[in-house]
XYZ file of N, CA and C in Angstrom:
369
model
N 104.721 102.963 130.683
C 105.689 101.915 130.938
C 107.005 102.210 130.230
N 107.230 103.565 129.580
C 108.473 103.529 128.779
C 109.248 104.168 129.557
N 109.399 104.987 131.109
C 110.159 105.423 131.651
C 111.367 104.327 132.004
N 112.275 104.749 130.838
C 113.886 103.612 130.978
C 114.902 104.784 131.135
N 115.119 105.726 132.251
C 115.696 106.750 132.240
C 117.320 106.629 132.145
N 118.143 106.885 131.456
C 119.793 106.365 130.863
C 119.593 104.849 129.794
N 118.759 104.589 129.270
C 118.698 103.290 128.477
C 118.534 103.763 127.289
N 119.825 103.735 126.242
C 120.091 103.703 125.462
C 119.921 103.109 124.090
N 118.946 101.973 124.216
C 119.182 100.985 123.577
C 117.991 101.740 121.990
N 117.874 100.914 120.864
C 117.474 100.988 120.101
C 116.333 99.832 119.330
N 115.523 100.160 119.088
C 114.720 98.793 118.437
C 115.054 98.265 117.779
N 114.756 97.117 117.787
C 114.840 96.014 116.915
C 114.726 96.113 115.621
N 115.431 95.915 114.311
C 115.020 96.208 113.018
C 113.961 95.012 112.526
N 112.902 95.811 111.524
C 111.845 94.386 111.135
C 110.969 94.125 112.169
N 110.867 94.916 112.974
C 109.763 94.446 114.242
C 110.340 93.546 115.022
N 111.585 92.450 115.054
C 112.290 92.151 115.660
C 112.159 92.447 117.101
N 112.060 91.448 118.196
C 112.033 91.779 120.153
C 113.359 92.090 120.273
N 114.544 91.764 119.442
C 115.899 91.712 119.685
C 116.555 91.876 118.887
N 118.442 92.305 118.589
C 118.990 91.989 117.385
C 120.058 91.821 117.583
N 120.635 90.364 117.463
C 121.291 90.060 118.018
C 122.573 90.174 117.681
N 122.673 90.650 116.447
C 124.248 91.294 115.941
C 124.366 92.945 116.615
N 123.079 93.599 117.176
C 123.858 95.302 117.662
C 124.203 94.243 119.271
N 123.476 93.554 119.364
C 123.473 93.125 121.412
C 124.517 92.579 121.732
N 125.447 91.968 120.420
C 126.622 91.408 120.332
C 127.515 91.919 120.264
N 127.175 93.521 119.474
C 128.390 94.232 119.216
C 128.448 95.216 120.612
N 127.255 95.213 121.181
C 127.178 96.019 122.703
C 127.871 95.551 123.266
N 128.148 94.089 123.472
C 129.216 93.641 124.265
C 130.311 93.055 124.235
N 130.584 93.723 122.961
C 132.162 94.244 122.162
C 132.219 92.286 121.560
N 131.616 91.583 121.384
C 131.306 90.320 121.053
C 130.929 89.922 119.406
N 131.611 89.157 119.227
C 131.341 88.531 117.869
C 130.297 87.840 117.946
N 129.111 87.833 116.973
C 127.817 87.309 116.765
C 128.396 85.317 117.228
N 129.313 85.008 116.844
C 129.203 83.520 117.109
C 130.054 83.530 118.549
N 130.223 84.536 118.860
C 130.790 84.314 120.358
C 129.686 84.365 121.034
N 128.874 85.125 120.619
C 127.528 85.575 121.499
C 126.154 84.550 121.467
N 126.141 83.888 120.173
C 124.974 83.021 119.989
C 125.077 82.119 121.062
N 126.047 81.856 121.793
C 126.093 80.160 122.728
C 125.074 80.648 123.702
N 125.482 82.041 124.104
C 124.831 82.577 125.406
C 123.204 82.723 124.944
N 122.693 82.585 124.372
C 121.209 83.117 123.801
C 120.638 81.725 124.548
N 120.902 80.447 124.503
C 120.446 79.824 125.560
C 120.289 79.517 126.767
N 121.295 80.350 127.137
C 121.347 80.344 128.568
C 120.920 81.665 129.314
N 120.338 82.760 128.341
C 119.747 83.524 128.627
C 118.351 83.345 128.771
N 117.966 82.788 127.502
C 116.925 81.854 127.603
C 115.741 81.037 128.910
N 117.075 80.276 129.158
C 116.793 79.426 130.407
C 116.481 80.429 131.812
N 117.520 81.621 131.480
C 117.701 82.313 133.602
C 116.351 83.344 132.784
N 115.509 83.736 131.433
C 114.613 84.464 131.497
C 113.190 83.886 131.906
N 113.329 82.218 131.569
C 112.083 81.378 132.307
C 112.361 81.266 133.321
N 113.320 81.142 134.147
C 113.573 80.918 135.545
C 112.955 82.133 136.388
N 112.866 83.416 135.563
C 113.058 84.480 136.720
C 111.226 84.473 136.395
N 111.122 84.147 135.304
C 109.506 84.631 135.203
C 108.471 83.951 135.832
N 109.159 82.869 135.671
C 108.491 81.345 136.549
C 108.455 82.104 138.383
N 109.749 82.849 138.392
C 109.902 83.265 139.979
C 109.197 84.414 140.088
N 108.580 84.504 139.229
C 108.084 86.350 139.274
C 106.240 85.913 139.445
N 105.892 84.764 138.612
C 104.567 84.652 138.744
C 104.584 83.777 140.242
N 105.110 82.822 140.874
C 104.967 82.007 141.672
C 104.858 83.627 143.157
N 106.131 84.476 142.680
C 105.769 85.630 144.033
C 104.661 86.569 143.818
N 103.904 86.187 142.116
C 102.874 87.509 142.576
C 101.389 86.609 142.869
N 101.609 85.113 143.016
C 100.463 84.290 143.208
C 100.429 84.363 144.903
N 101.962 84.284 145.296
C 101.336 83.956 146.762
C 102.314 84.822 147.509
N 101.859 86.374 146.953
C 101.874 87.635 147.086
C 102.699 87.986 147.793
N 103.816 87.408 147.575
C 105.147 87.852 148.064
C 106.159 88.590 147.231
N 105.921 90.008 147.200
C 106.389 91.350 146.602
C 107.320 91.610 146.599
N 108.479 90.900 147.859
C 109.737 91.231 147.632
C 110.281 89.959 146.488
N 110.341 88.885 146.260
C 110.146 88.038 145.358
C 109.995 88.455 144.280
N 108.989 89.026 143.609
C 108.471 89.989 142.550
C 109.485 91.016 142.443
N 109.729 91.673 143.389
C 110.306 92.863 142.815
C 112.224 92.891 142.219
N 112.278 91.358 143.183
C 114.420 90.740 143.233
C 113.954 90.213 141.619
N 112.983 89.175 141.546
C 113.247 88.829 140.699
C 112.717 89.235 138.943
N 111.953 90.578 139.410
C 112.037 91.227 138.100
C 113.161 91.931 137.936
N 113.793 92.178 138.698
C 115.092 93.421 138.639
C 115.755 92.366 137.957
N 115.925 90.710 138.235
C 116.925 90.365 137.255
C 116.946 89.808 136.314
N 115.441 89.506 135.940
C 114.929 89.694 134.406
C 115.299 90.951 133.744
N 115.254 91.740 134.268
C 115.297 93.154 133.862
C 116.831 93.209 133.154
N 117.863 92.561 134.061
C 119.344 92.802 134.133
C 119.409 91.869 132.952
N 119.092 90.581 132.991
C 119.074 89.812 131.377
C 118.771 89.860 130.076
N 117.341 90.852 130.106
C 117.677 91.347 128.683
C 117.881 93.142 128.328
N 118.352 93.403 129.294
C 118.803 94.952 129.391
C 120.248 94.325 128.206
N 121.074 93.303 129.032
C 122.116 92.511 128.434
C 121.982 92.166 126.791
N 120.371 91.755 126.194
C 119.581 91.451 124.860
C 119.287 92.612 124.355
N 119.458 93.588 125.078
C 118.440 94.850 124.219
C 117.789 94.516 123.952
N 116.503 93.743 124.560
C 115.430 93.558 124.273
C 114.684 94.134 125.284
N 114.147 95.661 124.491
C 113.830 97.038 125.426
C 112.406 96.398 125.878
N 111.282 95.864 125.313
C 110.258 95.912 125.624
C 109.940 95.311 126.814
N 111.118 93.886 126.653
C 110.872 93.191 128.152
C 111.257 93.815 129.100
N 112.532 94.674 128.699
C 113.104 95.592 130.022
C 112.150 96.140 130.398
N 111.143 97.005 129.433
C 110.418 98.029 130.370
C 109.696 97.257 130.762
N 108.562 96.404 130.892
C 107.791 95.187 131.666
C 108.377 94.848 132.391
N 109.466 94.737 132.598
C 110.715 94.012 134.063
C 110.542 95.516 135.081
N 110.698 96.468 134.615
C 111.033 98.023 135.368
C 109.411 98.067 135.762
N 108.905 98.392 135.335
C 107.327 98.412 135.597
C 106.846 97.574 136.667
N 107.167 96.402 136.527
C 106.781 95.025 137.492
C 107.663 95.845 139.176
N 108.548 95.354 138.578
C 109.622 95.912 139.328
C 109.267 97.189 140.628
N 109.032 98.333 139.856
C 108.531 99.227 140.218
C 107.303 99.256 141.334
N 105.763 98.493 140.390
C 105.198 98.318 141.276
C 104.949 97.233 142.219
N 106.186 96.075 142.727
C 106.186 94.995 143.407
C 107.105 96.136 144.890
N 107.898 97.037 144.526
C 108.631 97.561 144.927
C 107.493 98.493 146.461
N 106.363 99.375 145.444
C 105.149 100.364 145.957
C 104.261 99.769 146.739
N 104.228 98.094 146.556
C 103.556 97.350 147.593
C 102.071 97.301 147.005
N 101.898 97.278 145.348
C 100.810 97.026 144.997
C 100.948 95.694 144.296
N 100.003 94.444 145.548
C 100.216 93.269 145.128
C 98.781 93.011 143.711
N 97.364 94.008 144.002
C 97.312 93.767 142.711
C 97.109 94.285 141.902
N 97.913 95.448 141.188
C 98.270 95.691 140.233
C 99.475 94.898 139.683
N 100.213 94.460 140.405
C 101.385 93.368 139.569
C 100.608 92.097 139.372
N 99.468 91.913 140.155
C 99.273 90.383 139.259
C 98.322 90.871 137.829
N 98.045 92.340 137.815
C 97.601 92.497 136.657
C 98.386 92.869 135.388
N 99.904 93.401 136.165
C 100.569 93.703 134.947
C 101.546 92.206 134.392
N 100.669 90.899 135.391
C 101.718 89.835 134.786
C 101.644 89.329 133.596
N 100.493 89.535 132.924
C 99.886 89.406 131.521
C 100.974 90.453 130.133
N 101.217 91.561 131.051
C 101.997 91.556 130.346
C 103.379 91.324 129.426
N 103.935 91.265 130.825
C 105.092 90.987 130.899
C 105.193 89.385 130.608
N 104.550 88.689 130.862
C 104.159 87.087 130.024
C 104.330 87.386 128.531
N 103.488 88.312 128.082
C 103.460 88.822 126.931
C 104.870 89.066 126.165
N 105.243 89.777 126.544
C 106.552 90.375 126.236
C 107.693 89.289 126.225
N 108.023 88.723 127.567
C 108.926 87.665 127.669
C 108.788 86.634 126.445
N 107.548 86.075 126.528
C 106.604 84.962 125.640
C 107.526 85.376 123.906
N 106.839 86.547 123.714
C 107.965 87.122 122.007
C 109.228 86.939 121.971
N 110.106 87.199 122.697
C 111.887 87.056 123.354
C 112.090 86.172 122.490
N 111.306 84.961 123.859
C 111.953 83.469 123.985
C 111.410 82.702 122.715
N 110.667 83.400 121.965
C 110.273 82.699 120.499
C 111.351 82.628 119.414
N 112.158 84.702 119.932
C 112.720 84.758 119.228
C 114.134 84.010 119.507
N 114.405 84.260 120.650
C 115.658 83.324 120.973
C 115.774 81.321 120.744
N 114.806 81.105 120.903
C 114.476 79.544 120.439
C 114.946 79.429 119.533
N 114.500 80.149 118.126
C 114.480 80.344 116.943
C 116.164 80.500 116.188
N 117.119 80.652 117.551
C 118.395 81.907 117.078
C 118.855 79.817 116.910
């Protein structure tokens, strides 16, 4: 799941899902310019996941695959690599037309998202 081929990004310091002073400075942004947006990233990362399990329940793959790409695009935005690669992965195989292997990789990516939004709650 780590094929992120041109993704640059770096881990989190402290075990950290995110950090939100390099993700701030990625987008040439001052940490208090950037904190407003952490909720509203927040919100469009339950929205898409909410849209990602509802298309891999009633196995509609193109659904799955739009709306992991823009989970993917939201915290590509967080540098928060782990969800990216779970977004690319999903992505990937909603894309190959394997409806179930994506409802098996939704555990993960639940997983992953699930740490984020703990940490973003928290910001």
């Amino acid at each position: 799941m780590n094929d992120v081929s041109g993704y640059e990004g770096n881990p989190a310091p402290g075990g950290a899902v995110f950090d939100p002073a390099e993700a701030s400075r990625a987008l040439g942004l001052t940490l208090e310019e950037f904190t407003p947006l952490l909720a509203k990233a927040a919100r469009e990362i339950r929205f898409r996941l909410d849209a990602v399990r509802q298309g891999v329940a009633e196995e509609d793959l193109r659904a799955v695959a739009l709306n992991s790409h823009t989970l993917k695009s939201v915290v590509a935005t967080l540098r928060a690599e782990a969800v990216r690669d779970a977004a690319i992965a999903m992505e990937r195989c909603a894309k190959e037309g394997e409806c179930a292997r994506c409802a098996g990789m939704l555990t993960c990516l639940e997983e992953r998202a699930a740490e984020l939004l703990a940490e973003l709650d928290d910001v």
